[in-house]
């Protein structure tokens, strides 16, 4: 649109980080993708008095998907962006490549990012990191998210598979290791006051059953990254996991602020936007969508998706967005535009991690038993597909019509 025609392709110097032609076109592509989605093209609120205010009541939905496809293609055709390390070398750690992407100052994948200086007091590190590093651990993956990562061969993880259940963090896809800190994950050196407990820097979210000779009973010892930690028992994750994505391991977040940029828009999203629009159009466009999706999977070290079935392809692209764009502020909106709230907002599970003691030998296992356990009960209300118009705004203008359910 007009903004794209007026903005430069790149910025430098003090203008670095400002909007560019590509950013304007990428935003247009995202908006048009949303506009073509189920929330605005199906009857979610059949009794609502003004359906024209919350969705389309006329026009052709295929035209909307075509507009979304063309908008994403316009970003691709700029030729300015590409996936970071799009074709991993045989000797590469793909997980390390992906971890680097989210802490690098600049990559060829960046379309619109926010830069930070230490004076801006970026608190992502201390808010997100484990409490065994004197961080807070408030932004943590839940079990359902962890389970959604595939095995490295592209098959689904399954708790009913004994091999998976016995070693749930083994042989998972690279994006799992780039995104999640889990029991036994090697992270970074501990702070000085924790070195005596863990000199290596391995995540401890489990508990150990150990025989106590003096009391002749089993005592429970908790890992330093649990909420029963000897380091900090008032912080920490409730889920048995921590988020790695976007954490700079070279920064001691307890004392220092990071300068890790926040990526509002990156090329992988554009490819997935294009893929989704093509898949929803179906027919001759479906393979184009899969081709774009498979570029993202190739970079992630994953096998390609193959199908001629539109419904299956839709499952593929929705899954890919969940994994590739995890914790980048997309899932909240994807759940709503796809109208899948009831499927997603269910009672959540977390990981119970226990190194069990053999009651006969009194020897504690070196491999933990990991079991998903119920944690919180969530429920869905359809009115949450839209935010309410604030009461203060409603009181200013009697002609405003409130969103459904409020």
XYZ file of C-alpha atoms in Angstrom, residues 2-405:
404
model
C 0.891 3.636 0.380
C 3.179 3.103 3.376
C 5.222 0.503 1.509
C 5.657 2.865 -1.430
C 6.949 5.644 0.821
C 9.261 3.645 3.069
C 12.857 2.681 2.227
C 13.965 -0.922 1.864
C 16.528 -0.601 4.655
C 17.618 1.735 7.439
C 21.024 2.303 8.964
C 22.623 4.301 11.739
C 20.233 5.921 14.178
C 17.275 4.933 11.976
C 17.988 1.204 12.323
C 14.899 -0.591 13.602
C 12.418 1.803 12.009
C 9.727 0.531 9.671
C 10.740 -0.405 6.143
C 9.000 -1.279 2.910
C 9.255 -4.956 3.837
C 7.779 -4.356 7.286
C 4.766 -2.576 5.789
C 4.179 -5.351 3.278
C 4.632 -8.060 5.921
C 2.094 -6.351 8.171
C -0.323 -6.163 5.242
C 0.182 -9.882 4.616
C -0.529 -10.717 8.254
C -3.665 -8.567 8.365
C -5.043 -10.074 5.159
C -4.323 -13.597 6.428
C -6.282 -12.819 9.583
C -9.102 -11.285 7.536
C -9.507 -14.486 5.503
C -9.533 -16.717 8.585
C -12.477 -18.521 10.180
C -13.220 -15.978 12.911
C -14.233 -13.325 10.399
C -15.857 -15.648 7.864
C -18.014 -18.035 9.899
C -20.934 -17.539 12.270
C -19.405 -17.766 15.729
C -22.093 -15.619 17.411
C -25.400 -16.453 15.662
C -27.491 -14.261 17.975
C -25.347 -11.141 17.751
C -27.288 -8.111 16.543
C -24.567 -6.595 14.375
C -22.598 -9.387 12.676
C -21.174 -6.925 10.162
C -19.091 -5.397 12.969
C -17.179 -8.592 13.748
C -16.867 -10.305 10.379
C -17.694 -10.355 6.705
C -21.338 -10.623 5.682
C -20.690 -10.412 1.944
C -17.959 -10.934 -0.602
C -16.006 -13.994 -1.635
C -13.775 -15.736 0.874
C -11.577 -17.227 -1.835
C -10.803 -13.678 -2.926
C -9.688 -12.900 0.604
C -7.375 -15.907 0.688
C -6.002 -14.860 -2.705
C -5.315 -11.368 -1.393
C -3.495 -12.872 1.603
C -1.469 -15.136 -0.673
C -0.500 -12.283 -2.985
C 0.439 -10.022 -0.080
C 2.799 -12.621 1.369
C 4.227 -13.291 -2.098
C 4.962 -9.574 -2.448
C 7.268 -9.791 0.572
C 8.943 -12.908 -0.807
C 9.410 -11.262 -4.205
C 11.250 -8.306 -2.683
C 14.252 -10.615 -2.528
C 15.490 -8.859 0.600
C 14.988 -11.652 3.119
C 15.877 -15.296 3.562
C 15.842 -17.870 6.330
C 18.784 -17.761 8.720
C 21.002 -20.756 7.906
C 18.333 -22.022 5.523
C 20.327 -25.116 4.547
C 22.125 -26.460 7.608
C 25.537 -27.977 6.942
C 25.944 -31.675 7.810
C 28.201 -30.710 10.710
C 25.843 -28.029 12.045
C 23.933 -28.291 15.271
C 20.559 -27.211 13.944
C 19.349 -26.535 17.468
C 22.295 -24.180 17.983
C 21.568 -22.435 14.678
C 18.002 -21.826 15.793
C 19.027 -20.666 19.251
C 21.437 -18.167 17.657
C 18.675 -16.721 15.488
C 16.807 -15.377 18.493
C 19.743 -13.713 20.223
C 21.612 -12.338 17.182
C 21.598 -8.574 16.664
C 20.901 -8.905 12.939
C 20.072 -11.733 10.560
C 18.897 -12.003 6.973
C 15.564 -13.227 8.352
C 14.698 -10.021 10.217
C 11.919 -7.879 8.764
C 10.881 -5.688 11.691
C 12.647 -5.909 15.031
C 12.983 -3.844 18.177
C 16.508 -3.155 19.353
C 17.525 -2.611 22.966
C 20.342 -0.970 24.842
C 21.232 -1.906 28.405
C 19.793 1.448 29.506
C 16.350 0.241 28.415
C 16.411 -2.370 31.173
C 15.231 -5.322 29.103
C 13.999 -7.821 31.718
C 13.219 -10.808 29.493
C 16.242 -12.682 30.833
C 15.512 -12.374 34.544
C 11.771 -12.875 34.075
C 12.228 -16.017 31.971
C 15.378 -17.751 33.225
C 15.508 -20.509 35.877
C 15.424 -19.640 39.572
C 18.560 -21.720 40.066
C 20.251 -18.796 38.334
C 18.438 -16.261 40.539
C 15.927 -15.621 37.743
C 12.137 -15.775 38.055
C 10.989 -18.444 35.594
C 7.569 -16.923 35.007
C 7.396 -17.525 31.246
C 7.472 -21.308 31.009
C 6.210 -23.933 28.531
C 3.430 -26.271 29.660
C 3.396 -30.018 29.010
C 1.035 -29.774 26.032
C 3.467 -27.440 24.284
C 6.422 -29.718 25.005
C 4.502 -32.734 23.716
C 3.710 -30.960 20.441
C 7.349 -31.023 19.330
C 7.973 -33.904 16.952
C 10.560 -36.647 17.138
C 13.616 -35.916 15.012
C 12.342 -38.278 12.291
C 9.135 -36.250 11.967
C 6.879 -38.681 13.817
C 4.641 -37.566 16.666
C 5.703 -37.844 20.278
C 3.409 -40.242 22.144
C 3.269 -40.930 25.884
C 1.706 -44.311 25.059
C 4.906 -45.332 23.284
C 7.111 -46.912 25.998
C 10.311 -45.759 24.283
C 9.053 -42.173 24.216
C 7.686 -42.223 27.753
C 10.873 -43.621 29.271
C 13.081 -40.931 27.687
C 10.729 -38.130 26.648
C 13.495 -35.628 25.920
C 15.583 -37.912 23.701
C 15.547 -37.813 19.900
C 13.271 -34.798 19.667
C 13.358 -32.277 16.842
C 15.983 -29.478 16.938
C 13.414 -26.776 17.666
C 12.594 -28.494 20.952
C 16.192 -28.194 22.119
C 16.434 -24.609 20.841
C 13.269 -23.563 22.667
C 12.861 -25.571 25.890
C 15.028 -26.114 28.965
C 14.115 -29.452 30.573
C 15.424 -31.831 33.225
C 19.022 -32.685 32.400
C 19.481 -30.004 29.736
C 22.955 -28.485 29.745
C 22.557 -24.729 30.037
C 25.314 -22.467 31.360
C 27.598 -22.081 34.404
C 25.774 -21.469 37.679
C 26.219 -18.305 39.757
C 29.062 -18.460 42.269
C 26.776 -19.260 45.201
C 25.240 -22.242 43.354
C 28.464 -23.714 41.968
C 28.835 -26.057 44.935
C 25.407 -27.568 44.193
C 25.793 -27.761 40.420
C 29.277 -27.054 39.051
C 28.292 -28.038 35.494
C 25.134 -26.030 34.809
C 22.500 -28.704 34.179
C 18.815 -27.899 34.583
C 17.326 -29.508 37.695
C 13.529 -29.432 37.781
C 13.165 -32.849 39.380
C 13.259 -34.377 42.823
C 15.365 -37.231 44.172
C 14.200 -39.979 46.530
C 17.163 -40.790 48.776
C 17.515 -43.137 51.699
C 18.416 -41.461 54.960
C 20.261 -43.854 57.272
C 19.791 -41.748 60.364
C 16.007 -41.598 60.162
C 15.701 -44.906 58.303
C 13.321 -43.270 55.848
C 13.141 -41.831 52.353
C 13.981 -38.146 52.097
C 13.067 -35.986 49.128
C 15.747 -33.692 47.714
C 14.630 -31.038 45.251
C 16.541 -29.673 42.265
C 17.847 -26.111 42.328
C 15.441 -25.051 39.559
C 12.290 -26.228 41.358
C 10.022 -24.141 43.545
C 11.438 -26.036 46.530
C 14.955 -24.964 45.567
C 17.618 -24.285 48.172
C 18.612 -21.302 46.009
C 15.259 -19.529 45.689
C 12.016 -21.195 46.715
C 9.836 -18.179 45.973
C 10.572 -18.091 42.241
C 10.650 -20.708 39.538
C 8.556 -22.543 37.000
C 5.476 -24.506 38.025
C 5.596 -26.593 34.851
C 8.846 -28.544 35.047
C 10.205 -26.586 32.079
C 11.857 -23.286 31.300
C 12.007 -21.303 28.093
C 15.342 -21.126 26.280
C 14.235 -19.204 23.191
C 15.578 -15.664 23.266
C 17.765 -16.150 26.347
C 21.368 -15.032 25.902
C 23.504 -17.497 27.894
C 26.414 -15.034 28.014
C 24.444 -12.528 30.113
C 24.019 -12.948 33.876
C 20.417 -11.776 33.993
C 20.473 -11.479 37.782
C 22.707 -8.420 37.505
C 22.805 -7.321 33.873
C 20.312 -6.397 31.154
C 20.555 -8.060 27.763
C 20.380 -6.347 24.383
C 18.604 -9.204 22.601
C 16.272 -7.762 19.921
C 12.585 -8.620 19.840
C 11.540 -9.895 16.425
C 8.092 -8.562 15.604
C 8.270 -9.940 12.064
C 10.613 -12.405 10.435
C 10.760 -14.203 7.117
C 9.668 -17.586 8.478
C 6.309 -16.056 9.402
C 5.902 -14.697 5.869
C 6.571 -18.147 4.406
C 4.027 -19.699 6.766
C 1.501 -16.964 5.966
C 1.963 -17.726 2.279
C 1.742 -21.460 2.949
C -1.509 -21.136 4.875
C -3.180 -18.965 2.247
C -2.161 -21.353 -0.537
C -3.341 -24.398 1.387
C -6.690 -22.781 2.141
C -7.132 -21.993 -1.550
C -6.359 -25.619 -2.345
C -6.209 -27.031 -5.839
C -3.108 -26.015 -7.755
C -2.068 -23.706 -4.913
C -1.817 -26.467 -2.313
C 1.617 -27.704 -3.411
C 2.963 -24.143 -3.468
C 1.883 -23.872 0.147
C 3.605 -27.113 1.091
C 6.764 -25.997 -0.701
C 6.897 -22.818 1.404
C 6.166 -24.751 4.591
C 8.898 -27.245 3.770
C 11.487 -24.472 3.454
C 10.866 -23.731 7.124
C 11.046 -27.415 8.019
C 14.264 -27.941 6.057
C 15.964 -25.148 7.980
C 14.726 -26.789 11.194
C 16.304 -30.106 10.199
C 12.935 -31.771 9.673
C 11.648 -33.973 6.824
C 9.211 -32.428 4.330
C 5.458 -32.680 4.562
C 3.818 -34.563 1.695
C 0.075 -34.722 1.029
C -2.570 -34.065 -1.599
C -5.289 -33.673 1.013
C -6.271 -30.123 1.923
C -7.517 -30.999 5.412
C -4.263 -32.775 6.226
C -2.234 -29.889 4.813
C -4.208 -27.500 7.033
C -3.234 -29.570 10.074
C 0.389 -29.434 8.925
C 0.564 -25.659 8.538
C -1.231 -24.965 11.805
C 1.134 -27.277 13.625
C 4.131 -25.667 11.959
C 3.076 -22.212 13.122
C 2.684 -23.468 16.675
C 6.219 -24.857 16.709
C 8.155 -22.402 14.555
C 6.576 -19.255 16.024
C 6.316 -20.503 19.608
C 6.529 -17.764 22.248
C 6.625 -15.013 19.615
C 3.114 -13.674 20.325
C 1.339 -15.516 17.510
C -0.421 -18.453 19.162
C -2.880 -16.296 21.140
C -4.200 -14.798 17.913
C -3.979 -17.997 15.850
C -6.200 -19.816 18.356
C -8.810 -17.097 17.955
C -8.734 -16.637 14.201
C -8.962 -20.411 13.701
C -11.835 -20.582 16.229
C -10.247 -23.448 18.163
C -10.597 -22.048 21.678
C -12.474 -25.061 23.144
C -9.844 -27.454 21.751
C -6.944 -25.523 23.256
C -8.127 -24.147 26.585
C -8.406 -27.399 28.489
C -7.025 -28.476 31.869
C -3.268 -28.192 31.541
C -0.585 -30.624 32.553
C 2.931 -30.140 33.871
C 5.878 -32.502 34.285
C 6.379 -34.490 37.471
C 10.063 -35.469 37.431
C 11.245 -38.002 40.025
C 14.484 -39.929 40.444
C 12.984 -42.921 42.204
C 14.681 -45.026 44.849
C 14.633 -48.797 44.664
C 12.987 -49.860 47.950
C 15.128 -53.001 48.117
C 18.602 -51.739 47.223
C 17.988 -48.177 48.482
C 19.729 -46.962 45.319
C 18.333 -43.864 43.619
C 17.867 -44.052 39.861
C 20.111 -41.966 37.615
C 17.367 -41.639 35.003
C 14.193 -39.858 36.102
C 10.638 -41.078 35.784
C 8.683 -38.312 34.070
C 4.898 -38.273 34.243
C 2.492 -35.563 33.068
C 0.236 -34.466 35.919
C -2.823 -32.229 36.117
C -2.085 -28.699 37.248
C -4.718 -26.077 36.415
C -8.238 -26.256 35.023
C -8.853 -23.820 32.205
C -12.122 -23.384 30.373
C -13.138 -21.470 27.287
C -15.836 -18.846 26.812
C -16.594 -17.830 23.229
C -16.704 -14.149 24.103
C -12.915 -14.379 24.469
C -12.620 -14.499 20.682
C -12.846 -10.707 20.905
C -11.763 -8.221 23.535
C -14.453 -6.024 25.069
C -14.622 -2.350 24.248
C -13.614 -0.695 27.500
C -16.397 0.670 29.669
C -14.808 4.110 29.632
C -14.939 4.177 25.845
C -18.529 2.932 25.785
C -19.560 5.719 28.153
C -18.039 8.336 25.876
C -20.154 7.374 22.892
C -23.666 5.949 23.182
C -23.548 4.810 19.547
C -20.784 2.279 20.180
C -21.951 -1.345 20.074
C -20.238 -3.717 22.497
C -18.609 -6.902 21.260
C -20.644 -10.093 21.813
C -20.797 -11.560 25.302
